[in-house]
Amino acid sequence: MAGVAYVAMGAGLGASGAVAQSLPAANGKTAVQGEGKAKSGKSAKKAAKAVATAKKTAEPEEYQPQLRDESGRLEGDIIVTGLRENVKSARNAKRHAQQIVDVVVAQDIGKLPDKNVPEALARVPGVQIDRDRGEGGSFAEGGGIRIRGLNNVMTTINGSPSFSADKRTTFVQDISSDLVSSIEVYKTRTPDQVEGSQSGVINISLRRPTDFKAGATYALSARADYADQVKKVNPYYSALIAYNAETPIGRLGFSVNGNYNHLTYNEGVRFNALPDWSWDQRQIVAPSTTLGNMYLPRTVGFAGTTGWSERAAFQVSTQWKPDDHWSVTLEGGYANQKMLWSDNYFVVPITASQSDAPPPRLSNIVMSDDGRLVKSLTVDSIDPFGPGRHSYLHETSDYNGRLQLDYTNERIEFTSWINYRRSDNDSNDIFHYLRFSQQPQFDVVFNTPNNPKGGSEITFKNLDLMDRKNYLYIDGFDQVRQHTHSPELEIKADLKFNTFFKAVDWFKIGFRRQRRAYERGYGRRSISNLRLPMSELPDYTLTSNGQTFPGSKAEWLIGDTGSIRKSWPAIVNRVNQVLPDFKGYYPTYDPLARFDGSEGTYAFYAMAHYNVKLLFPIEGIFGTRIVNSLVNLISTQQTTKFEMIDELKTKVTTDSVAVAKGNGLDLLPSFSAIVHFTPKLQLRGSWTREVGRPNAGQLNPQLTLNLENDARPVAAGGNPKLGPVTTYKYDASLEWYFGNTGSMSLAVWQWNQDGFVGNKQGIEYLPETPDVPTLVTRPQNLGKGRFRGIEGQATTFFTFLPGILKSFGASVNGTMNITRQAFPSIDKSGDTVFVYGPYLYVSKYVYNLVGFFERDGLNLRVAYNWRSRQQLWVDAKNPYNNLFLDPVERLDASINYDVNKHLTLALEAANLTRAGNQDYWGSYAMPRDVHYYSRNFSFSVRSRF
């Protein structure tokens, strides 16, 4: 939370003559457009005076950032200082946009409002984020970011799509906030913007040389971040050098921007697994008269999400502007992320077993008032289970480069670029688990009254978890290895032509060619009941797992990540003596999990800007984008069947190459209108069609075909014929801009979605079984969804108040999401039916409250974020498998003080209330996870000269 930025909402005024307004002209001077014919005499003098007044009024905005559709980024003097100027800059950028867009502008170099990009996005109306591993964002598909309830948000950098590994989106927490000049959140799209997202686009603008003042600019920053559950200081460093000047061949500039940070985290969890019946008939329940249809978790336990991540990145940019018309940009960068997940898991079986032994004996059962849910019980284990730990090492390297050419004059604006991006990922994980020397006996309360957060409570009766004598064996492991390599080349050109006609004052056409390649390898191996004595592994050392959560008594022993990796060659050698095929430090790549190939698109668009007057001036955009999508992926088909070999019926498994080619065409029309009731009050409506493409893993042609029963064959795999998720968007927003910094808006929308992707069983006739129906499970386009909502926001400084009170300001926004999604399910007859409920992982209500103060270099900020409960799963059969997350809150604060124009000191605090997450199995009587997050405190120093 390194500074204060302003978030504004609404659709901006376009560059039209519908309403008298001031905009930067192509020659760098202020152009004033207005209605009516030329006048003479007194009228001419009045008009000239009005022009002069308008020009004077426009001057503060002329050099502030504006969204430029051609380049897809925020451009202009984006280095603004001071909160009040920051508010003006963000509002001006929004007001002149053609889309409904929210803008977050860095207050200064390295001064986004929060410590990473997802945390800053959480303040934007209609945006929800997840938090994981000590920071905002997650490593799930889409990065844990949703716009108006929908995930799979597209991320672009300077207008070009960005991605991580083989995903369609970027994990934006990996992008250093110190490299970012602004973040734009597009909720509607115009035809000149790249397709591929069902929800919206987040564009991240990085700094370029001509964003800075003439001459040299140097910026350095350092931050020390302390997390109270880790009790360590995390360092953050960044540096920037920029220079631009007029030379005999034009304006030349360069910039180099780099950063490094190291984050250590510790997030504890207490959990109950899904309540269900005890299905194992070997399990003994005392007394024998206990009801058989009672629900209780299969397992309970503790988890410690611990580890570290280390990120380093740099970006280099050069620009040459030989005259007022031409601009050439050459830039590139590299980012590297390394991380270790050393998560602890202590899974305690209740109705399950980690071996061939029967499940534990249950007694002293106490039922809930509903007569079917167990509140507490006593467990006598038959299997001497033990804790486990991950050692997950991950490294991602991203490369980018761009050559961009721009030309502008009074009549045309032309932009073209060649953009290259590559993302490589290598990761491997060793999860091992231990075995106690004796069978544990323990009492379990599934929702303890002894902790204000509730959750599971386990009391061991016969086992000291800190006594090394109670740990005998490494009992098993699960090892995973993965590699992905994905480069993309993009060629793009846009041409905008300013016409001589007022009704259609400009039109724009463009072309985009993109090709992305994939290469993915995945291997996995596991073994259980190993019974490998720890005494045979001299490099394996038991250590305490540490305090899993505040006040935790759940402490046990297990080898740390270094210990298991040092011992791994000895473990592999030992297993190899029993299983000769088990060899090598890593598992071999599974041909069924492998795929490679490419996908690409050809896109063309045409759009125009119109002006009409029907009671009020109206302007808007109409146009369409045509996209031809090509897919060419290669994987493996594995077929198992019986054959007669030497007169014996023998099961034979064969692998063959599976190739999938696809060719799709999408037409994406859009239309918008802005009604200007007054120069400060406007209403905008928008209609667009969007498509969200499946990821490469879902399109993978891999197939597993089982013909052992040739009368009833079954198969499972990917679906290369999977279609996109389509969304028809209807949006409207009413905006009022007042004063120098004030704005208010109210937006409504309805987004109708079709093609929800989920796995489905269906009958198909495959080439191998042309006359026999095969039951195939694969991803399919299934149910429809509907998303409605209301957003409201208001932001202003209290300039109407006297004295020091005018230095205060506030921003408030709120969102209501009303969602309805059809989820596929299988009924008792085996037919597909749909269960209707709210879209998963979406809060119905979200609001942000931000108060700020700025005076004499002192900058204060307090921000509060709240989200209502989220539905995480829907199940028509098991009433407890209707999982939901309780409301989530977060309180942050910061103090920034400008010692002088070159030096800024800052104190920041995040999650002051130490809020965590709690979710529940269908009711508050049975918690699933109680998740603990750290409070963070940091001190930073920034210098700029």
Short mmCIF file of N, CA and C in Angstrom, two decimals, residues 722-855:
data_model
loop_
_atom_site.label_atom_id
_atom_site.label_comp_id
_atom_site.label_asym_id
_atom_site.label_seq_id
_atom_site.Cartn_x
_atom_site.Cartn_y
_atom_site.Cartn_z
N LEU A 722 -14.46 -28.48 -28.62
CA LEU A 722 -15.11 -27.64 -27.61
C LEU A 722 -15.24 -26.21 -28.12
N GLY A 723 -16.41 -25.66 -28.01
CA GLY A 723 -16.66 -24.31 -28.48
C GLY A 723 -16.40 -23.27 -27.42
N PRO A 724 -16.39 -21.99 -27.79
CA PRO A 724 -16.15 -20.93 -26.81
C PRO A 724 -17.37 -20.68 -25.94
N VAL A 725 -17.14 -20.03 -24.81
CA VAL A 725 -18.22 -19.54 -23.97
C VAL A 725 -18.61 -18.17 -24.50
N THR A 726 -19.87 -18.02 -24.87
CA THR A 726 -20.32 -16.74 -25.45
C THR A 726 -21.11 -15.94 -24.42
N THR A 727 -20.93 -14.63 -24.47
CA THR A 727 -21.62 -13.73 -23.55
C THR A 727 -22.18 -12.55 -24.32
N TYR A 728 -23.46 -12.30 -24.15
CA TYR A 728 -24.09 -11.10 -24.69
C TYR A 728 -24.24 -10.10 -23.55
N LYS A 729 -23.64 -8.95 -23.73
CA LYS A 729 -23.58 -7.96 -22.65
C LYS A 729 -24.48 -6.76 -22.95
N TYR A 730 -25.28 -6.40 -21.96
CA TYR A 730 -26.10 -5.19 -22.00
C TYR A 730 -25.70 -4.34 -20.80
N ASP A 731 -25.17 -3.14 -21.06
CA ASP A 731 -24.65 -2.29 -20.00
C ASP A 731 -25.20 -0.88 -20.13
N ALA A 732 -25.37 -0.24 -18.98
CA ALA A 732 -25.75 1.16 -18.95
C ALA A 732 -25.12 1.82 -17.73
N SER A 733 -24.71 3.06 -17.88
CA SER A 733 -24.14 3.78 -16.74
C SER A 733 -24.51 5.25 -16.82
N LEU A 734 -24.86 5.80 -15.68
CA LEU A 734 -25.17 7.22 -15.54
C LEU A 734 -24.06 7.85 -14.73
N GLU A 735 -23.38 8.88 -15.30
CA GLU A 735 -22.21 9.47 -14.64
C GLU A 735 -22.39 10.98 -14.50
N TRP A 736 -21.88 11.46 -13.38
CA TRP A 736 -21.89 12.90 -13.11
C TRP A 736 -20.50 13.29 -12.64
N TYR A 737 -19.90 14.23 -13.33
CA TYR A 737 -18.58 14.75 -12.99
C TYR A 737 -18.75 16.17 -12.46
N PHE A 738 -18.17 16.44 -11.30
CA PHE A 738 -18.37 17.75 -10.69
C PHE A 738 -17.07 18.20 -10.03
N GLY A 739 -16.91 19.51 -9.94
CA GLY A 739 -15.71 20.06 -9.32
C GLY A 739 -14.45 19.62 -10.04
N ASN A 740 -13.32 19.76 -9.36
CA ASN A 740 -12.05 19.36 -9.94
C ASN A 740 -11.75 17.87 -9.77
N THR A 741 -12.34 17.26 -8.76
CA THR A 741 -11.99 15.87 -8.46
C THR A 741 -13.19 14.96 -8.28
N GLY A 742 -14.41 15.50 -8.30
CA GLY A 742 -15.58 14.71 -7.94
C GLY A 742 -16.18 13.95 -9.10
N SER A 743 -16.72 12.79 -8.79
CA SER A 743 -17.49 12.01 -9.76
C SER A 743 -18.42 11.08 -9.01
N MET A 744 -19.57 10.83 -9.61
CA MET A 744 -20.54 9.86 -9.11
C MET A 744 -21.08 9.09 -10.30
N SER A 745 -21.36 7.81 -10.10
CA SER A 745 -21.91 7.01 -11.20
C SER A 745 -22.77 5.89 -10.64
N LEU A 746 -23.69 5.46 -11.49
CA LEU A 746 -24.55 4.32 -11.19
C LEU A 746 -24.65 3.50 -12.46
N ALA A 747 -24.27 2.24 -12.38
CA ALA A 747 -24.26 1.36 -13.55
C ALA A 747 -25.11 0.14 -13.30
N VAL A 748 -25.77 -0.34 -14.35
CA VAL A 748 -26.53 -1.59 -14.32
C VAL A 748 -26.11 -2.43 -15.51
N TRP A 749 -26.26 -3.74 -15.39
CA TRP A 749 -25.90 -4.61 -16.50
C TRP A 749 -26.65 -5.92 -16.43
N GLN A 750 -26.74 -6.56 -17.58
CA GLN A 750 -27.18 -7.95 -17.67
C GLN A 750 -26.30 -8.63 -18.72
N TRP A 751 -25.61 -9.68 -18.30
CA TRP A 751 -24.75 -10.45 -19.18
C TRP A 751 -25.33 -11.86 -19.28
N ASN A 752 -25.71 -12.27 -20.49
CA ASN A 752 -26.27 -13.59 -20.72
C ASN A 752 -25.18 -14.50 -21.31
N GLN A 753 -24.93 -15.59 -20.64
CA GLN A 753 -23.82 -16.47 -21.02
C GLN A 753 -24.34 -17.82 -21.49
N ASP A 754 -23.67 -18.38 -22.47
CA ASP A 754 -24.03 -19.70 -22.97
C ASP A 754 -22.73 -20.48 -23.22
N GLY A 755 -22.77 -21.78 -22.91
CA GLY A 755 -21.62 -22.62 -23.17
C GLY A 755 -20.76 -22.91 -21.97
N PHE A 756 -21.33 -22.80 -20.76
CA PHE A 756 -20.60 -23.14 -19.54
C PHE A 756 -19.91 -24.49 -19.74
N VAL A 757 -18.60 -24.56 -19.45
CA VAL A 757 -17.81 -25.75 -19.71
C VAL A 757 -17.77 -26.65 -18.48
N GLY A 758 -18.08 -27.91 -18.67
CA GLY A 758 -18.00 -28.89 -17.60
C GLY A 758 -17.89 -30.28 -18.19
N ASN A 759 -17.41 -31.23 -17.40
CA ASN A 759 -17.30 -32.61 -17.87
C ASN A 759 -18.68 -33.25 -17.96
N LYS A 760 -18.89 -34.01 -19.01
CA LYS A 760 -20.18 -34.65 -19.23
C LYS A 760 -19.98 -36.01 -19.89
N GLN A 761 -20.79 -36.99 -19.47
CA GLN A 761 -20.80 -38.29 -20.13
C GLN A 761 -21.83 -38.28 -21.24
N GLY A 762 -21.44 -38.83 -22.37
CA GLY A 762 -22.35 -38.88 -23.51
C GLY A 762 -22.00 -40.04 -24.43
N ILE A 763 -22.96 -40.41 -25.25
CA ILE A 763 -22.76 -41.51 -26.21
C ILE A 763 -22.14 -40.95 -27.49
N GLU A 764 -21.05 -41.59 -27.92
CA GLU A 764 -20.40 -41.23 -29.17
C GLU A 764 -20.05 -42.50 -29.94
N TYR A 765 -19.95 -42.35 -31.26
CA TYR A 765 -19.50 -43.44 -32.11
C TYR A 765 -18.10 -43.09 -32.61
N LEU A 766 -17.11 -43.74 -32.02
CA LEU A 766 -15.72 -43.44 -32.33
C LEU A 766 -15.26 -44.27 -33.53
N PRO A 767 -14.17 -43.84 -34.19
CA PRO A 767 -13.66 -44.61 -35.34
C PRO A 767 -13.32 -46.04 -34.99
N GLU A 768 -12.88 -46.30 -33.76
CA GLU A 768 -12.55 -47.67 -33.35
C GLU A 768 -13.79 -48.51 -33.08
N THR A 769 -14.91 -47.85 -32.79
CA THR A 769 -16.17 -48.56 -32.51
C THR A 769 -17.30 -47.92 -33.31
N PRO A 770 -17.25 -48.00 -34.64
CA PRO A 770 -18.25 -47.28 -35.44
C PRO A 770 -19.67 -47.79 -35.29
N ASP A 771 -19.83 -49.04 -34.87
CA ASP A 771 -21.18 -49.62 -34.76
C ASP A 771 -21.63 -49.82 -33.33
N VAL A 772 -20.77 -49.47 -32.37
CA VAL A 772 -21.10 -49.69 -30.96
C VAL A 772 -21.04 -48.35 -30.24
N PRO A 773 -22.08 -47.97 -29.53
CA PRO A 773 -22.04 -46.69 -28.79
C PRO A 773 -21.03 -46.75 -27.65
N THR A 774 -20.22 -45.69 -27.55
CA THR A 774 -19.19 -45.60 -26.52
C THR A 774 -19.56 -44.49 -25.54
N LEU A 775 -19.50 -44.81 -24.25
CA LEU A 775 -19.78 -43.81 -23.22
C LEU A 775 -18.49 -43.00 -22.99
N VAL A 776 -18.51 -41.73 -23.39
CA VAL A 776 -17.31 -40.90 -23.37
C VAL A 776 -17.50 -39.75 -22.38
N THR A 777 -16.51 -39.55 -21.53
CA THR A 777 -16.50 -38.42 -20.60
C THR A 777 -15.47 -37.42 -21.10
N ARG A 778 -15.91 -36.20 -21.35
CA ARG A 778 -15.00 -35.16 -21.82
C ARG A 778 -15.64 -33.78 -21.57
N PRO A 779 -14.86 -32.70 -21.62
CA PRO A 779 -15.44 -31.37 -21.44
C PRO A 779 -16.46 -31.06 -22.53
N GLN A 780 -17.57 -30.48 -22.12
CA GLN A 780 -18.63 -30.11 -23.06
C GLN A 780 -19.13 -28.71 -22.74
N ASN A 781 -19.69 -28.04 -23.75
CA ASN A 781 -20.41 -26.79 -23.51
C ASN A 781 -21.79 -27.13 -22.99
N LEU A 782 -22.08 -26.70 -21.77
CA LEU A 782 -23.29 -27.15 -21.09
C LEU A 782 -24.25 -26.00 -20.81
N GLY A 783 -24.48 -25.72 -19.53
CA GLY A 783 -25.57 -24.85 -19.14
C GLY A 783 -25.38 -23.38 -19.45
N LYS A 784 -26.48 -22.65 -19.36
CA LYS A 784 -26.50 -21.21 -19.56
C LYS A 784 -26.43 -20.50 -18.21
N GLY A 785 -26.02 -19.24 -18.27
CA GLY A 785 -25.95 -18.42 -17.06
C GLY A 785 -26.44 -17.01 -17.33
N ARG A 786 -26.84 -16.35 -16.26
CA ARG A 786 -27.29 -14.96 -16.39
C ARG A 786 -26.70 -14.16 -15.24
N PHE A 787 -26.15 -13.01 -15.58
CA PHE A 787 -25.47 -12.16 -14.61
C PHE A 787 -26.07 -10.76 -14.68
N ARG A 788 -26.61 -10.34 -13.56
CA ARG A 788 -27.19 -9.00 -13.46
C ARG A 788 -26.54 -8.29 -12.29
N GLY A 789 -26.60 -6.97 -12.31
CA GLY A 789 -26.03 -6.27 -11.17
C GLY A 789 -26.16 -4.77 -11.25
N ILE A 790 -25.77 -4.15 -10.14
CA ILE A 790 -25.76 -2.69 -10.00
C ILE A 790 -24.45 -2.29 -9.36
N GLU A 791 -23.83 -1.26 -9.90
CA GLU A 791 -22.62 -0.69 -9.32
C GLU A 791 -22.85 0.79 -9.06
N GLY A 792 -22.36 1.25 -7.95
CA GLY A 792 -22.41 2.67 -7.65
C GLY A 792 -21.09 3.12 -7.05
N GLN A 793 -20.69 4.35 -7.34
CA GLN A 793 -19.44 4.87 -6.77
C GLN A 793 -19.52 6.38 -6.67
N ALA A 794 -18.78 6.91 -5.73
CA ALA A 794 -18.64 8.36 -5.55
C ALA A 794 -17.26 8.64 -4.99
N THR A 795 -16.60 9.66 -5.53
CA THR A 795 -15.26 10.04 -5.08
C THR A 795 -15.13 11.54 -5.15
N THR A 796 -14.57 12.15 -4.13
CA THR A 796 -14.33 13.58 -4.15
C THR A 796 -13.43 14.00 -2.99
N PHE A 797 -12.77 15.12 -3.17
CA PHE A 797 -12.20 15.85 -2.05
C PHE A 797 -13.25 16.81 -1.53
N PHE A 798 -13.24 17.07 -0.21
CA PHE A 798 -14.26 17.92 0.39
C PHE A 798 -13.83 19.39 0.30
N THR A 799 -13.67 19.85 -0.94
CA THR A 799 -13.19 21.21 -1.16
C THR A 799 -14.20 22.27 -0.74
N PHE A 800 -15.44 21.88 -0.52
CA PHE A 800 -16.47 22.83 -0.11
C PHE A 800 -16.44 23.09 1.40
N LEU A 801 -15.60 22.34 2.14
CA LEU A 801 -15.50 22.55 3.58
C LEU A 801 -14.42 23.57 3.90
N PRO A 802 -14.49 24.21 5.07
CA PRO A 802 -13.51 25.25 5.40
C PRO A 802 -12.20 24.68 5.95
N GLY A 803 -11.13 25.45 5.83
CA GLY A 803 -9.87 25.16 6.50
C GLY A 803 -9.27 23.83 6.14
N ILE A 804 -8.77 23.16 7.18
CA ILE A 804 -8.07 21.89 6.99
C ILE A 804 -9.01 20.80 6.50
N LEU A 805 -10.33 20.96 6.71
CA LEU A 805 -11.28 19.93 6.32
C LEU A 805 -11.31 19.70 4.81
N LYS A 806 -10.94 20.74 4.03
CA LYS A 806 -10.95 20.56 2.59
C LYS A 806 -9.80 19.67 2.11
N SER A 807 -8.90 19.32 3.01
CA SER A 807 -7.82 18.39 2.65
C SER A 807 -8.24 16.94 2.79
N PHE A 808 -9.44 16.70 3.29
CA PHE A 808 -9.95 15.34 3.41
C PHE A 808 -10.72 14.96 2.15
N GLY A 809 -10.78 13.68 1.89
CA GLY A 809 -11.56 13.17 0.77
C GLY A 809 -12.01 11.77 1.06
N ALA A 810 -12.89 11.26 0.20
CA ALA A 810 -13.41 9.90 0.41
C ALA A 810 -13.80 9.30 -0.92
N SER A 811 -13.75 7.98 -0.96
CA SER A 811 -14.23 7.23 -2.12
C SER A 811 -15.02 6.04 -1.60
N VAL A 812 -16.17 5.82 -2.15
CA VAL A 812 -17.01 4.70 -1.75
C VAL A 812 -17.57 4.06 -3.01
N ASN A 813 -17.57 2.74 -3.06
CA ASN A 813 -18.22 2.05 -4.17
C ASN A 813 -18.83 0.76 -3.67
N GLY A 814 -19.87 0.34 -4.33
CA GLY A 814 -20.55 -0.90 -3.97
C GLY A 814 -21.08 -1.60 -5.19
N THR A 815 -21.18 -2.91 -5.10
CA THR A 815 -21.64 -3.74 -6.21
C THR A 815 -22.61 -4.79 -5.70
N MET A 816 -23.68 -4.99 -6.45
CA MET A 816 -24.60 -6.09 -6.19
C MET A 816 -24.61 -7.01 -7.40
N ASN A 817 -24.22 -8.28 -7.21
CA ASN A 817 -24.22 -9.27 -8.27
C ASN A 817 -25.39 -10.23 -8.07
N ILE A 818 -26.20 -10.37 -9.11
CA ILE A 818 -27.31 -11.33 -9.08
C ILE A 818 -27.02 -12.35 -10.18
N THR A 819 -26.61 -13.55 -9.79
CA THR A 819 -26.18 -14.53 -10.77
C THR A 819 -27.05 -15.77 -10.72
N ARG A 820 -27.16 -16.44 -11.87
CA ARG A 820 -27.91 -17.69 -11.96
C ARG A 820 -27.23 -18.57 -13.00
N GLN A 821 -26.81 -19.75 -12.58
CA GLN A 821 -26.07 -20.64 -13.46
C GLN A 821 -26.67 -22.03 -13.43
N ALA A 822 -26.73 -22.67 -14.59
CA ALA A 822 -27.19 -24.06 -14.68
C ALA A 822 -25.99 -24.98 -14.56
N PHE A 823 -26.00 -25.85 -13.54
CA PHE A 823 -24.91 -26.79 -13.30
C PHE A 823 -25.37 -28.19 -13.68
N PRO A 824 -24.60 -28.90 -14.52
CA PRO A 824 -25.02 -30.24 -14.93
C PRO A 824 -24.86 -31.25 -13.80
N SER A 825 -25.78 -32.20 -13.74
CA SER A 825 -25.73 -33.27 -12.76
C SER A 825 -26.34 -34.52 -13.38
N ILE A 826 -26.11 -35.67 -12.77
CA ILE A 826 -26.64 -36.94 -13.27
C ILE A 826 -27.72 -37.43 -12.30
N ASP A 827 -28.91 -37.70 -12.81
CA ASP A 827 -29.97 -38.18 -11.94
C ASP A 827 -29.88 -39.70 -11.77
N LYS A 828 -30.85 -40.29 -11.07
CA LYS A 828 -30.81 -41.71 -10.77
C LYS A 828 -30.91 -42.57 -12.02
N SER A 829 -31.49 -42.02 -13.07
CA SER A 829 -31.61 -42.78 -14.32
C SER A 829 -30.38 -42.65 -15.20
N GLY A 830 -29.41 -41.85 -14.75
CA GLY A 830 -28.20 -41.66 -15.54
C GLY A 830 -28.30 -40.54 -16.56
N ASP A 831 -29.42 -39.80 -16.53
CA ASP A 831 -29.60 -38.70 -17.47
C ASP A 831 -29.01 -37.41 -16.90
N THR A 832 -28.60 -36.53 -17.81
CA THR A 832 -28.07 -35.23 -17.39
C THR A 832 -29.22 -34.28 -17.05
N VAL A 833 -29.17 -33.76 -15.86
CA VAL A 833 -30.14 -32.75 -15.43
C VAL A 833 -29.36 -31.53 -14.97
N PHE A 834 -30.05 -30.41 -14.84
CA PHE A 834 -29.38 -29.18 -14.46
C PHE A 834 -29.90 -28.70 -13.11
N VAL A 835 -28.95 -28.36 -12.25
CA VAL A 835 -29.25 -27.77 -10.95
C VAL A 835 -28.95 -26.28 -11.05
N TYR A 836 -29.91 -25.44 -10.69
CA TYR A 836 -29.75 -24.00 -10.84
C TYR A 836 -29.36 -23.37 -9.51
N GLY A 837 -28.42 -22.49 -9.56
CA GLY A 837 -27.97 -21.80 -8.36
C GLY A 837 -27.10 -20.62 -8.72
N PRO A 838 -26.62 -19.89 -7.72
CA PRO A 838 -25.75 -18.76 -8.01
C PRO A 838 -24.42 -19.22 -8.60
N TYR A 839 -23.82 -18.36 -9.41
CA TYR A 839 -22.51 -18.68 -10.00
C TYR A 839 -21.50 -18.82 -8.87
N LEU A 840 -20.63 -19.81 -9.00
CA LEU A 840 -19.71 -20.15 -7.92
C LEU A 840 -18.65 -19.08 -7.74
N TYR A 841 -18.21 -18.93 -6.50
CA TYR A 841 -17.10 -18.05 -6.10
C TYR A 841 -17.43 -16.57 -6.33
N VAL A 842 -18.69 -16.20 -6.25
CA VAL A 842 -19.08 -14.80 -6.45
C VAL A 842 -19.85 -14.30 -5.22
N SER A 843 -19.43 -13.17 -4.69
CA SER A 843 -20.18 -12.52 -3.60
C SER A 843 -21.30 -11.69 -4.21
N LYS A 844 -22.47 -11.77 -3.60
CA LYS A 844 -23.58 -10.97 -4.10
C LYS A 844 -23.35 -9.49 -3.82
N TYR A 845 -22.79 -9.17 -2.66
CA TYR A 845 -22.56 -7.78 -2.29
C TYR A 845 -21.07 -7.55 -2.02
N VAL A 846 -20.57 -6.46 -2.55
CA VAL A 846 -19.18 -6.05 -2.33
C VAL A 846 -19.16 -4.54 -2.18
N TYR A 847 -18.40 -4.06 -1.19
CA TYR A 847 -18.24 -2.61 -1.12
C TYR A 847 -16.85 -2.25 -0.62
N ASN A 848 -16.42 -1.04 -0.99
CA ASN A 848 -15.14 -0.47 -0.57
C ASN A 848 -15.37 0.90 0.02
N LEU A 849 -14.72 1.16 1.14
CA LEU A 849 -14.74 2.49 1.76
C LEU A 849 -13.29 2.96 1.89
N VAL A 850 -12.99 4.13 1.36
CA VAL A 850 -11.64 4.67 1.42
C VAL A 850 -11.72 6.12 1.88
N GLY A 851 -10.98 6.44 2.92
CA GLY A 851 -10.84 7.82 3.36
C GLY A 851 -9.40 8.26 3.18
N PHE A 852 -9.20 9.50 2.76
CA PHE A 852 -7.83 9.97 2.54
C PHE A 852 -7.68 11.43 2.94
N PHE A 853 -6.44 11.81 3.14
CA PHE A 853 -6.09 13.17 3.57
C PHE A 853 -4.76 13.53 2.93
N GLU A 854 -4.67 14.78 2.43
CA GLU A 854 -3.41 15.25 1.85
C GLU A 854 -3.22 16.73 2.18
N ARG A 855 -2.06 17.00 2.80
CA ARG A 855 -1.77 18.39 3.13
C ARG A 855 -0.28 18.51 3.47
#
